[in-house]
Short mmCIF file of C-alpha atoms in Angstrom, two decimals:
data_model
loop_
_atom_site.label_atom_id
_atom_site.label_comp_id
_atom_site.label_asym_id
_atom_site.label_seq_id
_atom_site.Cartn_x
_atom_site.Cartn_y
_atom_site.Cartn_z
CA MET A 29 113.57 67.28 107.70
CA ILE A 30 114.45 70.99 109.30
CA LEU A 31 114.61 72.22 105.65
CA LYS A 32 111.05 70.79 104.72
CA THR A 33 109.69 72.23 107.94
CA LEU A 34 111.12 75.71 106.95
CA SER A 35 109.76 75.39 103.47
CA ILE A 36 106.24 74.58 104.84
CA ARG A 37 106.64 77.59 107.38
CA ARG A 38 107.57 80.08 104.56
CA LYS A 39 104.57 78.69 102.47
CA PHE A 40 102.19 79.05 105.34
CA MET A 41 103.64 82.60 106.05
CA ALA A 42 103.47 83.79 102.16
CA PRO A 43 100.66 86.19 101.44
CA LEU A 44 97.66 84.56 99.57
CA LYS A 45 96.76 85.50 96.23
CA LEU A 46 93.05 85.23 96.37
CA THR A 47 92.47 85.70 92.63
CA GLU A 48 93.61 82.11 92.15
CA GLY A 49 92.80 78.73 93.17
CA ARG A 50 89.61 77.01 94.48
CA PRO A 51 87.53 79.77 96.12
CA ILE A 52 86.30 77.64 99.13
CA ARG A 53 90.24 76.64 99.88
CA GLN A 54 91.46 80.08 99.66
CA ILE A 55 88.53 81.57 101.86
CA ILE A 56 89.17 78.93 104.39
CA LEU A 57 93.10 79.37 104.45
CA PHE A 58 92.77 83.23 104.48
CA SER A 59 90.01 82.75 107.27
CA LEU A 60 92.00 80.40 109.49
CA PRO A 61 94.55 83.07 110.71
CA LEU A 62 91.54 85.48 111.18
CA ILE A 63 89.70 82.92 113.04
CA GLY A 64 92.66 82.03 115.18
CA GLY A 65 93.08 85.74 115.86
CA SER A 66 89.39 86.11 117.03
CA LEU A 67 89.60 83.02 119.26
CA PHE A 68 92.65 84.23 121.02
CA GLN A 69 91.09 87.90 121.06
CA GLN A 70 87.90 86.39 122.92
CA LEU A 71 89.83 83.96 124.93
CA TYR A 72 91.71 87.07 126.21
CA ASN A 73 88.37 88.81 126.59
CA PHE A 74 87.34 85.77 128.74
CA ILE A 75 90.53 85.61 130.77
CA ASP A 76 90.31 89.47 131.27
CA THR A 77 86.78 89.42 132.63
CA LEU A 78 87.70 86.34 134.56
CA ILE A 79 90.62 88.26 136.14
CA VAL A 80 88.65 91.48 136.82
CA GLY A 81 85.45 89.32 138.25
CA ARG A 82 87.53 87.33 140.52
CA LEU A 83 90.16 89.74 141.56
CA ILE A 84 87.98 92.88 141.66
CA GLY A 85 84.35 91.77 141.79
CA VAL A 86 80.87 91.52 140.30
CA ASP A 87 80.56 95.21 139.87
CA ALA A 88 83.82 95.48 137.78
CA VAL A 89 82.16 93.06 135.58
CA ALA A 90 78.99 94.85 135.22
CA ALA A 91 80.98 98.34 134.75
CA ILE A 92 82.81 96.53 131.54
CA GLY A 93 79.46 95.20 130.29
CA ALA A 94 78.09 98.83 130.86
CA TYR A 95 80.98 100.26 128.74
CA TYR A 96 80.46 97.69 125.96
CA PRO A 97 77.70 99.74 123.90
CA LEU A 98 80.00 102.73 123.80
CA SER A 99 82.81 100.57 122.62
CA PHE A 100 80.69 99.05 120.08
CA LEU A 101 79.79 102.78 118.88
CA ILE A 102 83.23 104.30 119.02
CA MET A 103 85.77 101.40 118.66
CA GLY A 104 83.28 99.94 115.99
CA PHE A 105 83.37 102.97 114.04
CA VAL A 106 87.25 102.91 114.05
CA GLN A 107 87.19 99.20 113.07
CA GLY A 108 84.92 99.71 110.30
CA THR A 109 86.55 102.79 108.99
CA CYS A 110 90.03 101.23 109.01
CA ILE A 111 88.54 98.21 107.22
CA GLY A 112 86.92 100.65 104.83
CA PHE A 113 90.19 102.50 104.24
CA SER A 114 91.74 99.20 103.19
CA ILE A 115 89.25 98.23 100.59
CA PRO A 116 90.62 100.38 97.61
CA LEU A 117 93.89 99.04 98.66
CA SER A 118 92.71 95.50 98.25
CA HIS A 119 91.19 96.24 94.92
CA SER A 120 94.57 97.71 93.73
CA VAL A 121 96.40 94.79 94.89
CA GLY A 122 94.03 92.52 92.72
CA GLU A 123 94.59 94.73 89.82
CA GLU A 124 98.36 94.70 90.38
CA ASN A 125 98.31 98.40 90.18
CA HIS A 126 101.50 99.33 92.26
CA THR A 127 101.21 103.12 91.97
CA ALA A 128 97.80 102.76 93.47
CA VAL A 129 98.92 100.48 96.21
CA ARG A 130 101.64 102.97 97.38
CA GLN A 131 99.16 106.05 97.28
CA TYR A 132 96.41 104.40 98.99
CA LEU A 133 98.81 102.95 101.57
CA THR A 134 100.27 106.49 102.49
CA ASN A 135 97.17 108.66 102.49
CA ALA A 136 95.23 106.15 104.69
CA VAL A 137 98.08 106.73 107.31
CA TRP A 138 96.93 110.62 107.12
CA LEU A 139 93.41 109.72 107.24
CA CYS A 140 94.02 107.44 110.42
CA VAL A 141 95.98 110.31 112.09
CA ALA A 142 93.24 112.57 111.34
CA LEU A 143 90.71 110.26 112.92
CA ALA A 144 92.77 109.74 116.09
CA VAL A 145 93.22 113.48 116.46
CA ILE A 146 89.43 114.19 116.19
CA LEU A 147 87.73 111.41 118.22
CA THR A 148 90.08 110.91 121.18
CA PRO A 149 89.68 114.24 123.09
CA LEU A 150 86.02 114.15 122.03
CA MET A 151 85.13 110.93 123.56
CA VAL A 152 87.15 111.21 126.43
CA ALA A 153 85.33 114.66 127.28
CA LEU A 154 81.91 112.97 126.66
CA THR A 155 82.32 109.92 128.77
CA PRO A 156 80.73 110.95 131.94
CA THR A 157 77.75 112.54 130.21
CA LEU A 158 77.22 109.39 128.14
CA LEU A 159 77.28 106.93 130.97
CA THR A 160 74.74 109.13 133.02
CA ALA A 161 72.56 109.70 130.12
CA LEU A 162 72.46 105.59 129.77
CA HIS A 163 71.32 105.31 133.37
CA THR A 164 74.23 103.40 134.53
CA PRO A 165 73.61 102.49 137.93
CA ASN A 166 75.42 104.58 140.72
CA GLN A 167 76.94 101.54 142.28
CA ILE A 168 79.01 100.98 139.14
CA LEU A 169 78.92 104.54 137.72
CA HIS A 170 82.51 105.53 138.95
CA LEU A 171 84.12 102.38 137.89
CA THR A 172 82.59 102.45 134.35
CA ILE A 173 83.70 106.24 133.82
CA ILE A 174 87.35 105.15 134.72
CA PHE A 175 87.39 102.15 132.42
CA THR A 176 85.52 104.14 129.51
CA ALA A 177 87.69 107.23 129.72
CA ILE A 178 91.11 105.25 129.75
CA SER A 179 89.79 102.93 126.88
CA PHE A 180 88.90 106.16 124.99
CA LEU A 181 92.45 107.48 125.52
CA GLY A 182 93.59 104.36 123.85
CA ILE A 183 91.92 105.17 120.49
CA PRO A 184 95.24 106.01 118.71
CA ALA A 185 96.66 102.77 119.76
CA ASN A 186 93.33 100.99 118.50
CA ILE A 187 93.52 102.72 115.17
CA LEU A 188 97.30 101.90 114.74
CA PHE A 189 96.56 98.29 115.31
CA ASN A 190 93.46 98.03 113.35
CA TYR A 191 94.70 99.76 110.04
CA SER A 192 97.97 98.26 110.14
CA ALA A 193 96.51 94.78 110.31
CA ASP A 194 93.67 95.41 107.88
CA ALA A 195 96.33 96.65 105.32
CA LEU A 196 98.61 93.58 105.89
CA ARG A 197 95.42 91.42 105.05
CA SER A 198 94.84 93.51 101.92
CA PHE A 199 98.28 92.18 100.59
CA GLY A 200 96.97 88.58 101.50
CA ASP A 201 99.05 88.53 104.78
CA ALA A 202 96.71 87.22 107.43
CA VAL A 203 99.37 85.20 109.36
CA HIS A 204 101.52 88.09 110.67
CA PRO A 205 98.55 90.04 112.16
CA LEU A 206 97.60 86.82 114.02
CA TYR A 207 101.05 86.14 115.49
CA PHE A 208 101.25 90.00 116.80
CA LEU A 209 97.60 89.94 117.86
CA ILE A 210 98.60 86.57 120.11
CA ALA A 211 101.72 88.71 121.46
CA SER A 212 99.86 91.54 122.25
CA LEU A 213 97.15 89.45 124.18
CA VAL A 214 100.10 87.73 126.04
CA VAL A 215 101.50 91.10 127.11
CA ASN A 216 97.76 92.24 128.18
CA VAL A 217 97.16 89.33 130.52
CA ILE A 218 100.80 89.80 132.09
CA LEU A 219 100.14 93.49 132.51
CA ASP A 220 96.44 92.74 133.98
CA LEU A 221 97.84 90.81 136.73
CA ILE A 222 100.93 93.24 137.31
CA PHE A 223 98.66 96.25 137.41
CA ILE A 224 95.74 94.69 139.35
CA LEU A 225 97.67 92.36 141.76
CA VAL A 226 101.07 94.35 142.10
CA PHE A 227 100.09 97.79 141.57
CA HIS A 228 96.72 97.68 142.85
CA TRP A 229 95.12 99.83 140.08
CA GLY A 230 91.89 98.13 139.97
CA ILE A 231 89.53 98.33 136.81
CA ALA A 232 91.85 101.37 135.61
CA GLY A 233 94.94 98.76 135.31
CA ALA A 234 92.73 96.40 133.11
CA ALA A 235 92.00 99.43 130.81
CA ILE A 236 95.60 100.37 130.92
CA ALA A 237 96.85 97.05 130.06
CA THR A 238 94.83 96.89 126.89
CA VAL A 239 95.85 100.18 125.51
CA ILE A 240 99.51 99.47 125.99
CA SER A 241 99.02 95.75 124.33
CA GLU A 242 97.13 97.33 121.19
CA PHE A 243 99.98 99.86 120.86
CA ILE A 244 102.54 97.14 120.89
CA GLY A 245 100.56 94.94 118.44
CA GLY A 246 100.41 98.02 115.97
CA LEU A 247 103.98 98.57 115.93
CA LEU A 248 104.78 95.00 115.50
CA ASN A 249 102.39 95.19 112.28
CA LEU A 250 104.53 97.84 111.09
CA THR A 251 107.60 95.78 111.00
CA VAL A 252 106.29 93.43 108.33
CA PHE A 253 105.59 96.15 105.44
CA PRO A 254 109.22 96.46 104.37
CA LYS A 255 108.85 92.81 103.06
CA PHE A 256 106.50 94.02 100.32
CA HIS A 257 109.16 95.98 98.92
CA LEU A 258 106.83 98.79 97.91
CA GLY A 259 109.46 101.35 97.14
CA LEU A 260 107.78 104.06 98.82
CA THR A 261 109.14 107.78 97.95
CA HIS A 262 108.56 111.25 99.23
CA LYS A 263 106.30 111.84 96.53
CA ASP A 264 103.89 108.94 97.50
CA TRP A 265 103.50 110.56 100.79
CA ALA A 266 101.79 113.70 99.34
CA LEU A 267 98.31 114.07 99.81
CA ASN A 268 96.36 112.69 96.70
CA TRP A 269 92.56 113.95 97.19
CA ALA A 270 91.07 111.45 94.57
CA ARG A 271 92.30 108.59 96.70
CA ILE A 272 91.28 110.13 100.03
CA LYS A 273 87.94 110.80 98.51
CA LYS A 274 87.55 107.27 97.41
CA MET A 275 88.84 105.91 100.97
CA ASN A 276 86.38 108.23 102.89
CA LEU A 277 83.51 107.08 100.58
CA ILE A 278 84.00 103.46 101.49
CA GLY A 279 85.45 103.85 104.90
CA LEU A 280 83.33 106.30 106.56
CA PRO A 281 80.05 104.62 105.55
CA MET A 282 81.55 101.04 107.07
CA GLY A 283 82.41 102.96 110.29
CA PHE A 284 78.90 104.64 110.55
CA GLU A 285 77.27 101.26 109.69
CA TYR A 286 79.07 99.79 112.87
CA SER A 287 77.74 102.84 114.84
CA VAL A 288 74.42 102.87 113.43
CA SER A 289 73.85 99.18 114.54
CA ALA A 290 75.84 100.06 117.99
CA ILE A 291 73.03 102.87 118.63
CA GLY A 292 70.71 100.03 119.09
CA ALA A 293 73.11 98.45 121.44
CA ILE A 294 73.15 101.59 123.50
CA VAL A 295 69.33 101.68 123.55
CA MET A 296 69.28 98.00 124.74
CA GLN A 297 72.06 98.74 127.30
CA ASP A 298 70.03 101.48 128.44
CA ALA A 299 67.03 98.95 129.24
CA ILE A 300 69.51 96.36 130.69
CA ASN A 301 70.67 98.98 133.06
CA LEU A 302 67.28 99.71 134.31
CA LEU A 303 67.00 95.99 135.10
CA GLY A 304 69.51 96.23 137.71
CA THR A 305 73.19 95.36 138.48
CA SER A 306 72.59 91.34 138.49
CA ILE A 307 70.97 91.41 135.10
CA ILE A 308 73.93 93.59 133.60
CA ALA A 309 76.51 91.03 135.11
CA ALA A 310 74.35 88.12 133.78
CA GLN A 311 74.12 89.69 130.32
CA SER A 312 77.89 90.79 130.17
CA ALA A 313 78.98 87.54 130.90
CA ALA A 314 76.77 85.66 128.52
CA GLU A 315 77.80 88.08 125.70
CA LYS A 316 81.62 87.46 126.59
CA ILE A 317 80.94 83.93 125.90
CA ARG A 318 78.38 84.43 122.92
CA GLN A 319 81.29 86.57 121.37
CA LEU A 320 83.78 83.56 121.75
CA PHE A 321 81.87 81.58 119.48
CA THR A 322 80.28 84.04 116.87
CA LEU A 323 83.72 85.98 116.27
CA PRO A 324 85.06 83.34 114.01
CA MET A 325 82.04 83.93 111.92
CA GLU A 326 83.02 87.44 111.75
CA SER A 327 86.49 86.50 110.74
CA VAL A 328 85.23 84.50 107.95
CA GLY A 329 83.24 87.68 106.93
CA ALA A 330 86.25 89.73 107.11
CA ALA A 331 88.06 87.06 104.92
CA MET A 332 85.23 87.31 102.39
CA ALA A 333 85.51 91.18 102.27
CA THR A 334 89.23 90.80 101.28
CA TYR A 335 88.35 87.93 98.95
CA GLN A 336 85.83 89.78 97.26
CA ALA A 337 87.74 93.08 96.91
CA GLN A 338 90.77 91.40 95.26
CA ASN A 339 88.59 89.40 92.66
CA PHE A 340 86.56 92.65 92.10
CA GLY A 341 89.65 94.36 91.17
CA ALA A 342 90.74 91.60 89.10
CA LYS A 343 87.01 91.33 87.59
CA GLN A 344 86.67 87.68 88.25
CA ARG A 345 82.87 87.64 88.33
CA GLY A 346 82.35 83.69 88.54
CA ARG A 347 84.89 83.65 91.41
CA MET A 348 82.99 86.28 93.44
CA LYS A 349 79.69 84.26 92.98
CA ARG A 350 81.12 81.03 93.95
CA GLY A 351 82.83 82.73 96.89
CA ILE A 352 79.42 83.69 98.23
CA ILE A 353 78.22 80.22 98.11
CA ASP A 354 81.24 78.71 99.68
CA GLY A 355 81.29 81.09 102.24
CA VAL A 356 77.67 80.61 103.30
CA TRP A 357 78.42 76.69 103.60
CA ILE A 358 81.36 77.45 105.97
CA GLN A 359 79.05 79.34 108.19
CA VAL A 360 76.19 77.07 108.44
CA ILE A 361 78.65 74.13 109.31
CA TYR A 362 80.30 75.95 111.77
CA SER A 363 77.11 77.36 113.33
CA ALA A 364 75.88 73.84 114.08
CA ALA A 365 79.30 72.97 115.79
CA ALA A 366 79.17 76.01 117.81
CA PHE A 367 75.59 75.45 119.02
CA ILE A 368 76.34 72.06 120.46
CA ILE A 369 79.57 73.12 122.26
CA ILE A 370 78.56 76.32 123.65
CA ASN A 371 75.25 74.68 125.19
CA LEU A 372 77.30 72.00 126.67
CA ALA A 373 79.78 74.37 128.13
CA LYS A 374 77.69 77.20 129.13
CA THR A 375 77.54 76.63 132.89
CA PRO A 376 81.10 76.10 133.63
CA LEU A 377 81.91 79.08 131.55
CA VAL A 378 79.53 81.49 133.33
CA THR A 379 80.62 80.28 136.57
CA ALA A 380 84.08 80.64 135.96
CA ILE A 381 83.34 84.29 135.14
CA ILE A 382 80.81 85.11 137.81
CA GLY A 383 81.78 82.56 140.46
CA PRO A 384 79.74 79.81 142.17
CA GLY A 385 78.04 82.10 144.81
CA HIS A 386 75.61 83.80 142.22
CA PRO A 387 72.97 81.07 141.18
CA ASP A 388 70.61 83.66 140.02
CA ILE A 389 73.04 85.46 137.47
CA ILE A 390 74.14 82.06 136.34
CA ARG A 391 70.69 81.02 135.51
CA GLU A 392 70.07 84.24 133.62
CA ALA A 393 73.31 83.82 131.71
CA ASN A 394 72.45 80.52 130.66
CA TYR A 395 68.97 81.36 129.42
CA TYR A 396 70.55 84.06 127.37
CA ILE A 397 72.91 81.89 125.73
CA ILE A 398 70.43 79.10 124.89
CA ILE A 399 68.21 81.56 122.87
CA ILE A 400 70.88 83.28 120.96
CA SER A 401 72.82 80.27 120.11
CA CYS A 402 69.78 79.11 118.20
CA TYR A 403 70.42 82.00 115.74
CA PHE A 404 74.08 81.46 115.05
CA PRO A 405 73.33 80.58 111.28
CA VAL A 406 71.69 84.01 110.66
CA HIS A 407 74.64 85.94 112.12
CA GLY A 408 77.15 83.68 109.96
CA ILE A 409 75.33 84.31 106.79
CA LEU A 410 74.80 87.99 107.40
CA MET A 411 78.70 88.25 107.75
CA ILE A 412 79.15 86.86 104.41
CA PHE A 413 76.52 89.07 102.49
CA ARG A 414 77.30 92.17 104.49
CA ASN A 415 81.20 91.74 103.79
CA THR A 416 80.42 91.00 100.32
CA LEU A 417 78.87 94.41 99.63
CA GLN A 418 81.89 95.90 101.58
CA GLY A 419 84.45 94.24 99.54
CA TRP A 420 82.78 95.36 96.36
CA GLY A 421 83.09 98.96 97.58
CA HIS A 422 79.27 99.29 98.40
CA SER A 423 79.79 100.03 101.94
CA PHE A 424 77.23 102.86 101.79
CA TYR A 425 74.49 100.31 101.44
CA ALA A 426 75.81 98.42 104.83
CA ILE A 427 74.86 101.52 106.56
CA PHE A 428 71.09 100.43 105.90
CA SER A 429 71.77 97.08 107.12
CA GLY A 430 73.00 98.75 110.26
CA MET A 431 69.80 100.37 110.24
CA GLY A 432 68.03 97.02 110.51
CA GLU A 433 70.21 96.15 113.40
CA LEU A 434 69.35 99.48 115.12
CA ILE A 435 65.40 98.55 114.64
CA GLY A 436 65.96 95.35 115.90
CA ARG A 437 67.79 96.25 119.25
CA THR A 438 65.75 99.13 119.80
CA ALA A 439 62.56 97.39 119.75
CA ALA A 440 64.09 94.69 122.23
CA GLY A 441 64.87 97.34 124.31
CA TRP A 442 61.52 98.73 124.53
CA LEU A 443 59.94 95.60 124.76
CA SER A 444 62.12 94.68 127.91
CA ILE A 445 60.84 97.96 129.34
CA ALA A 446 57.11 97.32 128.36
CA GLY A 447 57.24 94.21 130.45
CA PHE A 448 58.96 91.44 128.61
CA GLY A 449 61.94 92.06 130.63
CA PHE A 450 65.24 89.70 130.03
CA THR A 451 63.52 87.61 127.32
CA ALA A 452 63.34 90.74 125.01
CA ILE A 453 66.90 91.28 125.74
CA ALA A 454 67.91 87.72 124.85
CA TYR A 455 66.16 87.95 121.44
CA ALA A 456 67.64 91.36 120.70
CA ASN A 457 70.57 90.27 118.59
CA PRO A 458 68.97 87.54 116.62
CA LEU A 459 66.06 90.13 115.72
CA ALA A 460 68.69 92.57 114.70
CA TRP A 461 70.63 89.85 112.56
CA GLY A 462 67.63 88.85 110.86
CA LEU A 463 66.58 92.60 109.70
CA ALA A 464 70.19 93.26 108.41
CA LEU A 465 70.56 90.09 106.73
CA ALA A 466 67.25 90.51 104.80
CA TYR A 467 68.42 93.69 103.62
CA CYS A 468 72.08 92.44 102.49
CA LEU A 469 70.64 89.62 100.69
CA LEU A 470 68.46 91.80 98.58
CA MET A 471 71.15 94.37 97.79
CA VAL A 472 73.86 91.67 96.97
CA PHE A 473 71.59 90.10 94.36
CA ARG A 474 70.47 93.59 92.87
CA VAL A 475 74.38 94.88 92.92
CA PHE A 476 75.53 91.66 91.07
CA ARG A 477 72.85 91.73 88.35
CA ARG A 478 73.96 94.98 87.17
CA LYS A 479 75.45 95.05 83.67
CA ASN A 480 78.15 97.52 84.83
CA PHE A 481 78.79 96.03 88.08
CA LEU A 482 82.63 95.48 87.37
CA ASP A 483 82.97 99.01 86.43
CA ASP A 484 81.24 100.53 89.42
#
């Protein structure tokens, strides 16, 4: 019995070869650890917000909400760029080109170091100016600056964590990043409680806990790479400008795509800030809950990017098409289940974050959740088509899907200022998703029909 259990565990831990087997089965199996990771991530975000809200206060919740658009802009750029750097690695794994695998892996390390060196001091220095320009209310401005500056000091840890996990997934290993994410989240919660309750560091303690836990998670990811027997030599660490160029051509557009859509979120946050601290807290709490339910869709999208990248490298055109169809079905079925659950649980979840003494905030947060949950299928299908483009190496096209999100969120921000108020804010994300999906649908069909598609 013990041997059988160990055998099952080894099979579960083994990297998946996404160029073989039934597409829907492989996508689901590869998605499950990613979904588990995103659920734990959002569970942590929920617990973190709950700890901050109950132990520090509603102003601290609003401060974290005011930081979110800048996080979307910069950390989103980091996340997108790291995913993009791993796409050529996935192609090489699919091709079984071991020299390219080693060279892409090592040159990506140099790119990640450069990214950290450039972004970290720049964003820390700009923090007060950006938050003031966003009309962050004076009541929470000081708290928001503290939380944002410390979070940006942790950019190197964020890069380490993201790229190491993305590289492992390129090899088909989505399980170890899940385990190490869970470990880092547990550390994060423990450090939250220690820094806030014992050391009385307030919102700064919450930010420091996140940075430390991400660094630990990244170090844990690094311990797995020796199992792939890559045989790295000193020569592999030499700069290969052809590899660097290809990674930048895919990675930077993916990062900019995240940032372009984030600019819309910044415009929207500016509009939310003008509506007052109560609305900021309501939208922040509702968004935390919304993300708890939509990040699994994004995890399926991330699995789709790796699936498409490996099959692109192996030139498996039929599997690529079937993967899109199966991915859409997965998202539609999940969206229906998520709609039911979130609407049944919305009031207890919002109350847990905000506390029972704020009925107006709870009512507005519930209103936001009702509206946005109706459009979950749009978000889920967008994740399939956008990540398909990225998996094929056409991340430049994804920038324009980000433009769709920018237009949608910007329009909603203007409408809220023009008199539509919080209703416009509630429709911002659905409008952004719809415009981005329309573009991605068009581009996937256009790219797939090219005669030289697999030679791009």
